[in-house]
XYZ file of C-alpha atoms in Angstrom:
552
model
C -14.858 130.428 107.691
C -14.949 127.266 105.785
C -18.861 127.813 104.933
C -17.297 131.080 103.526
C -14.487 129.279 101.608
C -16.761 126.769 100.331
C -18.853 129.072 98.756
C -16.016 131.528 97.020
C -13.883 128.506 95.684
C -16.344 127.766 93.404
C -15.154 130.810 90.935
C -11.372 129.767 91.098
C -10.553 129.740 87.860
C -7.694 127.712 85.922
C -5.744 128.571 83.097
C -7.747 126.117 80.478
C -10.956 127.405 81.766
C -8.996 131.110 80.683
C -8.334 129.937 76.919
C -11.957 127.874 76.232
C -12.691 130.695 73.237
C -9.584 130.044 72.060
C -9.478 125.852 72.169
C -13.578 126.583 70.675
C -11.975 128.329 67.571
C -9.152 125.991 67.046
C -11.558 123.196 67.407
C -14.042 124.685 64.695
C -11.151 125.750 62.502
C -11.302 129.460 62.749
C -7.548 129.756 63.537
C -7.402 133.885 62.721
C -9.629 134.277 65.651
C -8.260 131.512 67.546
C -4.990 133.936 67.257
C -6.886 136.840 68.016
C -8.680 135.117 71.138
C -4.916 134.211 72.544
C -3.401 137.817 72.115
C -6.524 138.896 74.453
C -5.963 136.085 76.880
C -2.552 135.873 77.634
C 0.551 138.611 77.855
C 3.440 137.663 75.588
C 5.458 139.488 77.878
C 4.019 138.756 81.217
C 4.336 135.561 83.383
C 2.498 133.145 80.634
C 4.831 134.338 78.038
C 6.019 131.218 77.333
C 3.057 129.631 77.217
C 1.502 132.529 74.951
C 4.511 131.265 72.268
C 4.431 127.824 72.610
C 0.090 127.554 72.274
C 0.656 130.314 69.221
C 3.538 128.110 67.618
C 0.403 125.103 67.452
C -2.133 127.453 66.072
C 0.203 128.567 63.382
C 1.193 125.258 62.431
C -2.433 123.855 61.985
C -2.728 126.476 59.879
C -0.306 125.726 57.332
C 1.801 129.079 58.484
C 5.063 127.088 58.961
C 7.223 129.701 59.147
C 5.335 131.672 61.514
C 4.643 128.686 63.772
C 8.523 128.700 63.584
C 9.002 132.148 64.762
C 6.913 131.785 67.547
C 8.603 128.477 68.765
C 12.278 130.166 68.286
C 10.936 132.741 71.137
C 9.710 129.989 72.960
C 12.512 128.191 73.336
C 14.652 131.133 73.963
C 12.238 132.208 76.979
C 12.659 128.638 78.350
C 15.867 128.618 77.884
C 16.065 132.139 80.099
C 13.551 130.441 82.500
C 15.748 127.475 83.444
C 16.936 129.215 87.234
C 14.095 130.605 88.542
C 15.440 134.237 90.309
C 14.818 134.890 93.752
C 11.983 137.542 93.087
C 10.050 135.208 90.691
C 9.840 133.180 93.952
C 9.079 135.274 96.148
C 6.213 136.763 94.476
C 4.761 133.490 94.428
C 5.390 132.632 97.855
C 3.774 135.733 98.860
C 0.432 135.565 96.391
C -0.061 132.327 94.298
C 2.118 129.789 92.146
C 0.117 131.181 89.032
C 1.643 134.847 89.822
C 5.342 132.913 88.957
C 6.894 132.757 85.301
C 5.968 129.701 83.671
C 9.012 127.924 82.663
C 7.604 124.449 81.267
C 7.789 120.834 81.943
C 10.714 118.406 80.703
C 8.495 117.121 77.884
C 6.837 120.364 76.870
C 10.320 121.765 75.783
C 11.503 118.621 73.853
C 8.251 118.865 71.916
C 9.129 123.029 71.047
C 12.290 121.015 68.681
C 9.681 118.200 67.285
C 7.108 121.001 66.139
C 9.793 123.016 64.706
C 11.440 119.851 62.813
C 7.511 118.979 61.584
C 7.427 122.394 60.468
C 10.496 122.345 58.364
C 9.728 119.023 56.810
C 5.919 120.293 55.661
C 7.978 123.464 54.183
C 10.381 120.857 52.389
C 7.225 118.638 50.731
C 5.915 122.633 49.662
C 8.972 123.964 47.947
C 9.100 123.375 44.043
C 13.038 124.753 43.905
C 15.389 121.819 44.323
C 17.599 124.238 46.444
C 14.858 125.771 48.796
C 13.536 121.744 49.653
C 17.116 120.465 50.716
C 17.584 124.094 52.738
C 14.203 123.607 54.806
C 15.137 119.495 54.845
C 18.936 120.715 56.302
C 16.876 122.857 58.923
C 14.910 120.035 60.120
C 17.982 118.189 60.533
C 19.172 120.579 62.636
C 16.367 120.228 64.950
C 16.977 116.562 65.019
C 20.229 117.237 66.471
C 18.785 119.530 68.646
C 16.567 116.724 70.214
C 19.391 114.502 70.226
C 21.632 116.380 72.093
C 18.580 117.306 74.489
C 17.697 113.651 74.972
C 21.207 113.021 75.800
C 21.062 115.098 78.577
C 18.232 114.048 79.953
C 19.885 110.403 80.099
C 22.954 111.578 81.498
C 20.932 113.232 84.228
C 18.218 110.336 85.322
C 19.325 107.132 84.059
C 18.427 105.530 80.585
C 15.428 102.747 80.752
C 18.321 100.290 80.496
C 20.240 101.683 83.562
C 16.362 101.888 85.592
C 15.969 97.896 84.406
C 19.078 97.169 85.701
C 18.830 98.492 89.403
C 15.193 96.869 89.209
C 15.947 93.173 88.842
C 19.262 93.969 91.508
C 18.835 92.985 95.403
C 18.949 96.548 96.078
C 16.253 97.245 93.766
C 13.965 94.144 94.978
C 14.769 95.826 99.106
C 13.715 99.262 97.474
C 10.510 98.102 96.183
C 9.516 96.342 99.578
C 10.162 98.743 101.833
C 8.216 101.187 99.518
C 5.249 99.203 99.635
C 6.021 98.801 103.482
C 6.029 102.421 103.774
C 2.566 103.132 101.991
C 3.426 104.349 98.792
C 0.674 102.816 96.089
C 3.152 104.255 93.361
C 6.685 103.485 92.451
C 8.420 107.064 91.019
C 11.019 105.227 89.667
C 8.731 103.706 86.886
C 7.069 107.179 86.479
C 10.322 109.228 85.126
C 10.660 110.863 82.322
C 14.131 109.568 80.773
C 14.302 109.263 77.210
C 11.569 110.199 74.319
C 11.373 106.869 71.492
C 9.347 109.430 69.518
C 12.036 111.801 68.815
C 14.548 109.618 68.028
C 12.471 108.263 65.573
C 11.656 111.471 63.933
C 14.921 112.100 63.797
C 16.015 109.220 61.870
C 13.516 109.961 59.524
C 14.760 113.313 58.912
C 18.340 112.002 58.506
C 17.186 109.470 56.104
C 14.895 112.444 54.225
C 18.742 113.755 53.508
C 19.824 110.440 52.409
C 22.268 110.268 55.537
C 21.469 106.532 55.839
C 23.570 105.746 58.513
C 23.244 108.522 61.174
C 19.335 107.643 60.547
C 19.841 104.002 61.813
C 21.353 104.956 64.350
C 18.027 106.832 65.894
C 15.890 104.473 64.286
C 17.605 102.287 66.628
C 17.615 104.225 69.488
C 14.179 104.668 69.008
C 13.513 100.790 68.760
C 15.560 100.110 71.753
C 13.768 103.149 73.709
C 10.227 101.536 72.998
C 11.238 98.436 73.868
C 13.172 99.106 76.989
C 10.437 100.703 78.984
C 9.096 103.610 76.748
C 6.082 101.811 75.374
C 5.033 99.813 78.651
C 5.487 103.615 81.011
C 3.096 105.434 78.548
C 0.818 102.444 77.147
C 1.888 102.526 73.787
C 1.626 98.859 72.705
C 4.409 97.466 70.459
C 3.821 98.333 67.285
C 6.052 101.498 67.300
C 8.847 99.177 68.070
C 8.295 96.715 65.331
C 8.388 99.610 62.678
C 11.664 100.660 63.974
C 13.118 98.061 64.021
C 12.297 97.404 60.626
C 13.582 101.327 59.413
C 16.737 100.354 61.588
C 17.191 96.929 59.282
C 15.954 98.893 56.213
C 18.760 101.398 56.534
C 21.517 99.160 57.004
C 20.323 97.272 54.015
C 21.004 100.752 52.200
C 24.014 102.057 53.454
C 25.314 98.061 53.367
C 27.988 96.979 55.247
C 26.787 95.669 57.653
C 27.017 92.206 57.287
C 26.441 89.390 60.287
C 25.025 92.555 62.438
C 22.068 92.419 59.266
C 21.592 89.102 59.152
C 20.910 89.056 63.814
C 18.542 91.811 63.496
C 16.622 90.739 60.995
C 16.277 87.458 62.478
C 15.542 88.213 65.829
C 13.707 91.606 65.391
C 11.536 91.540 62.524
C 8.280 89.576 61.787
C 7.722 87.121 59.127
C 5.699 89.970 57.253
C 8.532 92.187 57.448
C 10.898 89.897 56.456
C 9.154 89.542 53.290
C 8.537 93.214 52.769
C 12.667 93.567 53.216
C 13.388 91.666 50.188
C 10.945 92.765 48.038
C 12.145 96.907 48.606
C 12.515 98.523 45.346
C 13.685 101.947 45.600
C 11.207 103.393 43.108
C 8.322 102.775 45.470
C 7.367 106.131 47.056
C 7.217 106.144 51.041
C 3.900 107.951 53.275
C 4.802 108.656 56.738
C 0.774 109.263 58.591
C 1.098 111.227 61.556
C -1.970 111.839 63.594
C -2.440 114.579 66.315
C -5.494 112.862 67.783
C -7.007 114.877 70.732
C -5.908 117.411 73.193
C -3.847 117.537 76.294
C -5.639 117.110 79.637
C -6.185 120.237 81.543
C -4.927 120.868 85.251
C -7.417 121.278 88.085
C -7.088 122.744 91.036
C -7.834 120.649 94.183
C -8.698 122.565 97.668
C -7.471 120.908 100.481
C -8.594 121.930 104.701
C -5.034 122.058 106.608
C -5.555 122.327 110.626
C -3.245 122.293 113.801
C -4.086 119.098 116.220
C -1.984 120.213 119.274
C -3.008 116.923 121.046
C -1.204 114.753 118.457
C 1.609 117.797 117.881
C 0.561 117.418 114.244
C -0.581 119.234 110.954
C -3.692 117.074 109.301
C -5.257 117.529 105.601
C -8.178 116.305 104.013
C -10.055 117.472 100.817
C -12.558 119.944 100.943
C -16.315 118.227 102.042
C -18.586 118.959 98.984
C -15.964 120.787 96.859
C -13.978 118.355 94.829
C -14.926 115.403 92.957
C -14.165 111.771 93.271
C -11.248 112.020 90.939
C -10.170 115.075 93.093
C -10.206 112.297 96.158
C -8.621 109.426 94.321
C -5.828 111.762 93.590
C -5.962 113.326 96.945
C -5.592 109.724 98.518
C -3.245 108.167 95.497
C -1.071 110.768 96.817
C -1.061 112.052 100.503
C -3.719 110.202 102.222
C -2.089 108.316 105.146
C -1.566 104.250 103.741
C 1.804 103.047 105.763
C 1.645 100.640 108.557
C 2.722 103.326 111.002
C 0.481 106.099 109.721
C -2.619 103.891 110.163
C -2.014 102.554 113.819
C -1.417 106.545 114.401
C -4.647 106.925 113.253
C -6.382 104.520 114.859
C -4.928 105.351 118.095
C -5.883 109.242 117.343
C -9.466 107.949 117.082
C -9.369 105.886 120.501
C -7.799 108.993 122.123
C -9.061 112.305 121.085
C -12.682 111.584 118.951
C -10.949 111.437 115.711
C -13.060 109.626 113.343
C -10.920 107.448 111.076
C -11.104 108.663 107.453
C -8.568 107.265 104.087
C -8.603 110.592 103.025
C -6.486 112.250 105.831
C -2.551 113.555 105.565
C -1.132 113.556 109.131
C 2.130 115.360 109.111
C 3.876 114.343 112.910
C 6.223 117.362 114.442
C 7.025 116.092 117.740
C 9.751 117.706 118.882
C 8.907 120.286 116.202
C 5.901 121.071 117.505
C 7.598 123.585 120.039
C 9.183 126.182 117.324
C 5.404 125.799 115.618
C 4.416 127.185 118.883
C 7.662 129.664 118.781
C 5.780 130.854 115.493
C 2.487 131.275 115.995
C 2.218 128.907 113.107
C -0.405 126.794 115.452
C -2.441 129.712 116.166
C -2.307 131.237 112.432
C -3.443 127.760 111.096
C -6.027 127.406 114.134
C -8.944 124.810 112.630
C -8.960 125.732 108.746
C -6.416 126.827 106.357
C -7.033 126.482 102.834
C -4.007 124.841 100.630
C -4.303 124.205 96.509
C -2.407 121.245 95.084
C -2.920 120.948 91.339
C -4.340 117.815 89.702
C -5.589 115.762 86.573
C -8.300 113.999 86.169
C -7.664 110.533 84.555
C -7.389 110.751 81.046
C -9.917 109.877 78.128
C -9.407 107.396 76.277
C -8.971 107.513 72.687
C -10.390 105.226 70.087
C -8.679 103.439 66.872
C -7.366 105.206 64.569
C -7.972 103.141 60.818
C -6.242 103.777 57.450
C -7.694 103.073 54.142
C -5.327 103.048 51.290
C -7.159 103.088 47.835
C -4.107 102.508 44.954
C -4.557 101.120 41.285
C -6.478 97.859 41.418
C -5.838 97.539 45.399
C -7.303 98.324 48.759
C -6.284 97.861 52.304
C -7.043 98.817 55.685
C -4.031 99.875 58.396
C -4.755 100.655 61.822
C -2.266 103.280 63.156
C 0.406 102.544 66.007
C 0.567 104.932 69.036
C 3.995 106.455 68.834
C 3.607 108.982 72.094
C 1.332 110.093 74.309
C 1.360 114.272 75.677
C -1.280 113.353 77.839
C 0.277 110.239 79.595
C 3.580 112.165 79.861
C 2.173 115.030 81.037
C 0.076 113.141 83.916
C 2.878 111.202 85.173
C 5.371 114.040 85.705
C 2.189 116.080 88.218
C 2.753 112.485 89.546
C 6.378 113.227 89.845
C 6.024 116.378 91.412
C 3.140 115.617 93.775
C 5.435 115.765 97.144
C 6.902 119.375 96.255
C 3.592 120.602 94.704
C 1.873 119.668 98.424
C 5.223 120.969 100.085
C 5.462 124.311 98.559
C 1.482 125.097 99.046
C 1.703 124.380 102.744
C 4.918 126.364 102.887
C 3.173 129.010 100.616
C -0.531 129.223 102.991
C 1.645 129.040 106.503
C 3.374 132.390 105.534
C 0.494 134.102 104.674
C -1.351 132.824 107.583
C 1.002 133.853 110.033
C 2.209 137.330 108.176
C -1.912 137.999 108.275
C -1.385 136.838 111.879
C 1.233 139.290 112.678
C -0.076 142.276 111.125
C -3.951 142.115 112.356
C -2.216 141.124 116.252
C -0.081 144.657 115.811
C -3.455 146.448 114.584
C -6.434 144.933 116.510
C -6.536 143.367 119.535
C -9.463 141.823 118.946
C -8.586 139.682 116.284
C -10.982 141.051 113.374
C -8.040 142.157 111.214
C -6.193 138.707 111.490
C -9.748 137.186 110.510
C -9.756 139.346 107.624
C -5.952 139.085 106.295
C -6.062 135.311 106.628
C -9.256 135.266 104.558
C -8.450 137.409 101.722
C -4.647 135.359 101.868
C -6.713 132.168 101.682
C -8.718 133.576 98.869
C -5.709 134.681 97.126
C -4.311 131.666 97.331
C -4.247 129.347 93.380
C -3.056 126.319 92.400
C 0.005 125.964 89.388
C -2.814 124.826 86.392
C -0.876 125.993 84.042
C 0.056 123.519 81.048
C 0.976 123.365 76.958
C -2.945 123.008 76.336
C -3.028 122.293 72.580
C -0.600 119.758 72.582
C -2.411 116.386 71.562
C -2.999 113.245 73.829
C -1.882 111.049 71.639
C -0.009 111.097 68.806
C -0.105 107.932 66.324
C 1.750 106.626 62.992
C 1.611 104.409 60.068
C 4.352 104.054 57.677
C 3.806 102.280 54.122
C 5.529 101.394 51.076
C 3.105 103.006 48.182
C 3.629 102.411 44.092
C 4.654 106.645 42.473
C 1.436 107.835 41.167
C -1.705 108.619 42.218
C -3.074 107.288 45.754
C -6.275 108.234 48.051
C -5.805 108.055 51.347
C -8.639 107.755 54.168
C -8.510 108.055 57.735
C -11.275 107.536 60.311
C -10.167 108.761 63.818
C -12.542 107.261 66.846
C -11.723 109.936 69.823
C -15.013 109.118 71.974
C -17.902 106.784 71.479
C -20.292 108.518 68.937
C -17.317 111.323 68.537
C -15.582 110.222 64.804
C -13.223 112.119 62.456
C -12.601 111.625 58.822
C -9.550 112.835 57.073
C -9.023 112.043 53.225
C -6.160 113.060 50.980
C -5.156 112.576 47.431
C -1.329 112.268 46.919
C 0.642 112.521 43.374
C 3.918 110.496 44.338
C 7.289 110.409 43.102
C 9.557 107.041 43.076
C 11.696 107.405 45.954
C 9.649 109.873 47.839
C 9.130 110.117 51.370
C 6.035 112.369 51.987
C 4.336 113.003 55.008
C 0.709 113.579 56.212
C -0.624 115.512 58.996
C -3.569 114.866 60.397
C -5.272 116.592 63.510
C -8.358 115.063 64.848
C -10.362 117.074 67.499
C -13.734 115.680 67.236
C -15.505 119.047 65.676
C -13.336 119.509 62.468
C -11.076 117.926 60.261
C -7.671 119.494 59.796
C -5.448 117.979 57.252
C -2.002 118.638 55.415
C-alpha cells in the first residue's frame, strides 16, 4: 500500500496551488479577471468564505476600489468574528474527512491585518476627496479602525504577555531553569520567543492616523507604543532591523514637541532616543513642509504545503513511530519534519539506539517515537494496533523557508535637490505567518494522528463486520488515507514584507522613484509625481510583485 500511496499523493492539491489563475492575474494587473478567477475558485458561502472576503478585500484595494475592498473586509471580519468557537459539527466533519473540509476561521495576525487594510483604505479615500467634509469623514473612519486595532492589540497582551512581561521571565532563575531543561529535553526551538504578542506596525499606523486628525497626543501615545514594541522584541522575533524604531521614536518626540507640554519628559527622549541626524531634523521642523508616508507591499505571503508522513504500530517497543514519506517530500519537507518531531532528547535517542540493538531498527534523525507503555493495552482494546498495522498515512502542514527579499531604494527628485532613502522593514506577513505553523506544530501533528486513527479503525470496523477476509478493511483504509488533506489554507495575497520611509518634503511639486529588489535579476520600479500642500501628510502605496508595477 505505500507503493500505492506514493504514487496518488502526488495530485494532492493545496489551496495556493487552487488560486494560481488568480495570483497570475493579480500579478499581471488584470484585477477584473483576477475577481472573476476568485468567484470560480472559492464559495463565499462555503467553508473558505472567509478567505474568499479577505483575498477579495486585497484585490479590490490594489485596484483603487476602496470602498469595495471595504465591503468585502466588513464581511470578513464579521465571519471571523462568527468563526471564533468552532461548533461541534464543524469538527466533526473534519475529524471524519480532512482539516480542509472545516470552516476557515483565520490566524491571530490575519484578522488584525482585516482593521489595517480597512484603515489604509479609508486614508487613500481621504487623500481622493476634494470636499473638506467628505476628507475629515473618511479620515474619522480610519480612526476608528485605529481604535479597532488598539483595542484588539490590547487583548492580545492581556492574553499572552507583552514583550516586556516575556523579557522579564527570561532574564529570571525560573526562566534561565526553563530554557535548560528545554534544551535538555530536545527541543531546537524555544515557543516562548515565537509568540505572537503585540503588532509595532499597527500601533504605528495608528498614530499616524490620529495625528492625520491633528489629535497630537493620542498619536504619541501609539507612536510610542510602537517604538517601545520594536524595540522590546518585535523587530529582533521577525528580523526587522532597527530602523522602524528610530522613526518612532522620532514621531513620538515630534508629537510632543506639538502638543507641548511636555517638558523634562522632551528633553530624556530626545536625548537618549534620537540620533544626532534627528536631533537636527527636530529643530529645524517648520510646519509648512508637507509630510510623504512610502508604504511598500513588497512580495507575497508564503504558501502552505502539505507534508505526508508514514505512521506504524511497533508492538515490540509498545510504540507509534513516524517518519516522512521516502521519495515524496523535499529536504525542506525533512528539515521541518525533524525541526519539529524528529526524536532529539537525551532519552529519545538512547531509546533509539537501544531499539536498533534489539529489534533491527536502523537508527534514522528523521523518526517520531511516541512511547504508550502501559497504554499500549487499550491500543490493543481498540484495534488501533491492527488498524494502523505497518503504514498509515498522516498530513501535517508546512512552509518552506521563506525568500528573501531585496532593498528597497527611494529616490527623491525636489527643486535643485536629490537624495537616495533606503526603506525600513516595518512588518513582515510572511515571518508572522511562519512562526505561528511553528506555534501550532504539536496540535497540527496531534489532531492528524487523532484524525487518520479514527478512520483507520472505523474502516477497520466496518470491512471486519462485512468481509472476513479483510478486502473491505483494505479498501476503506485506503480510500480514508486518500481522503485524508492537510490544513494549507492561508491569507495568500497578503505581502511578505511590508516596508516604510517617512520624509519631510518642501509643498510643491516632487518626483518620487522607487526601485524594489524582490529576487536577484527580479526588480520593480514605481515612480510618482506628487503636488503637495504645506502641512500635508500624503501617503503612497506601492505593491511590488516582480511582474507589474502597481502604484497609488
Amino acid at each position: 500500500m505505500p507503493v500505492i500511496l506514493l504514487l496518488l499523493l502526488q495530485g494532492c492539491a493545496t489551496y495556493g496551488a487552487g488560486l494560481s489563475a488568480v495570483l497570475q492575474d493579480v500579478k499581471q494587473g488584470n484585477f477584473a479577471t483576477s475577481e472573476a478567477q476568485l468567484k470560480q475558485a472559492l464559495s463565499p458561502s462555503g467553508s473558505d468564505r472567509l478567505l474568499y472576503y479577505l483575498e477579495l478585500g486585497v484585490i479590490r484595494h490594489l485596484n483603487a476600489d476602496y470602498p469595495g475592498s471595504n465591503q468585502a473586509f466588513e464581511e470578513a471580519e464579521r465571519i471571523s468574528e462568527q468563526l471564533e468557537t468552532t461548533s461541534v459539527v464543524n469538527s466533526t466533519l473534519a475529524m471524519f474527512t480532512n482539516a480542509r473540509q472545516a470552516d476557515y476561521a483565520g490566524q491571530p495576525h490575519e484578522k488584525l491585518l482585516i482593521n489595517y487594510y480597512k484603515a489604509l483604505n479609508y486614508l487613500s479615500m481621504a487623500a481622493a476627496q476634494s470636499s473638506r467634509d467628505k476628507r475629515l469623514d473618511a479620515l474619522d473612519d480610519a480612526r476608528v479602525e485605529a481604535r479597532r486595532l488598539v483595542i484588539k492589540l490590547n487583548d492580545m497582551r492581556d492574553q499572552k504577555g507583552s514583550y516586556a512581561d516575556k523579557n522579564e521571565q527570561a532574564d529570571s532563575t525560573y526562566g534561565e531553569l526553563k530554557s535548560l531543561f528545554r534544551v535538555l529535553s530536545g527541543s531546537v526551538i524555544n515557543k516562548d520567543n515565537l509568540t505572537y504578542r503585540d503588532d509595532a506596525l499597527a500601533h504605528y499606523l495608528t498614530g499616524l492616523s490620529f495625528e492625520m486628525n491633528r489629535e497630537y497626543d493620542d498619536a504619541r501615545i501609539s507612536y510610542q507604543k510602537a517604538a517601545e514594541t520594536y524595540e522590546q522584541g518585535y523587530a529582533k522575533q521577525y528580523r526587522l532591523g532597527g530602523g522602524m524604531a528610530q522613526q518612532a521614536w522620532f514621531d513620538t518626540v515630534r508629537m510632543m514637541t506639538l502638543a507641548g507640554g511636555y517638558g523634562a519628559e522632551l528633553t530624556r527622549l530626545t536625548q537618549d532616543k534620537l540620533t544626532a541626524s534627528q536631533r537636527q531634523q527636530l529643530d529645524q521642523l517648520d510646519p509648512q513642509q508637507a509630510q510623504v508616508v512610502v508604504i511598500e507591499h513588497k512580495g507575497l505571503a508564503p504558501e502552505l504545503e502539505e507534508l505526508n508522513v508514514n505512521m506504524w504500530a511497533d508492538p515490540n517497543t509498545r510504540s507509534i513511530k513516524l517518519q516522512p514519506y521516502l521519495g515524496a517530500n523535499d529536504r525542506d519537507a525533512w528539515a521541518w519534519f525533524y525541526l519539529l518531531y524528529a526524536d532529539k532528547g537525551i532519552y529519545n535517542i538512547l531509546t533509539a539506539y537501544l531499539d536498533g540493538t534489539r529489534n533491527g531498527f536502523v537508527f534514522s534523525p528523521f523518526t517520531k517515537t511516541i512511547l504508550l507503555g502501559p497504554a499500549w493495552k487499550q491500543i490493543e482494546d481498540l484495534g488501533l494496533d491492527k488498524a494502523i498495522g505497518t503504514s498509515l498515512r498522516v498530513t501535517v502542514p508546512y512552509y518552506r523557508p521563506p525568500t528573501l527579499l531585496g532593498e528597497s531604494t527611494l529616490v527623491v527628485n525636489t527643486p535643485g535637490q536629490a537624495r537616495s532613502l533606503p526603506l525600513d522593514k516595518a512588518a513582515s506577513p510572511a515571518q508572522l505567518a511562519i512562526q505561528e505553523r511553528l506555534l501550532k506544530s504539536s496540535s497540527d501533528i496531534q489532531q492528524a494522528l487523532a484524525r487518520s486513527a479514527l478512520k483507520a479503525v472505523s474502516a477497520q470496523a466496518l470491512g471486519n463486520s462485512v468481509d472476513s477476509q479483510g478486502v473491505m478493511s483494505f479498501i476503506g483504509k485506503l480510500a480514508a488515507q486518500l481522503s485524508e488533506a492537510a490544513e494549507t489554507r492561508s491569507w495568500i495575497l497578503l505581502p511578505s514584507d511590508i516596508r516604510i520611509r517617512r520624509l519631510t518634503l518642501p509643498a510643491g511639486d516632487n518626483e518620487l522613484t522607487l526601485t524594489s529588489t524582490l529576487e536577484p535579476g527580479v526588480v520593480d520600479t514605481h515612480q510618482t509625481r506628487m503636488t503637495l500642500q504645506p502641512g500635508q501628510i500624503a501617503l503612497w502605496q506601492v505593491r511590488s510583485l516582480g511582474n507589474i508595477s502597481t502604484t497609488r
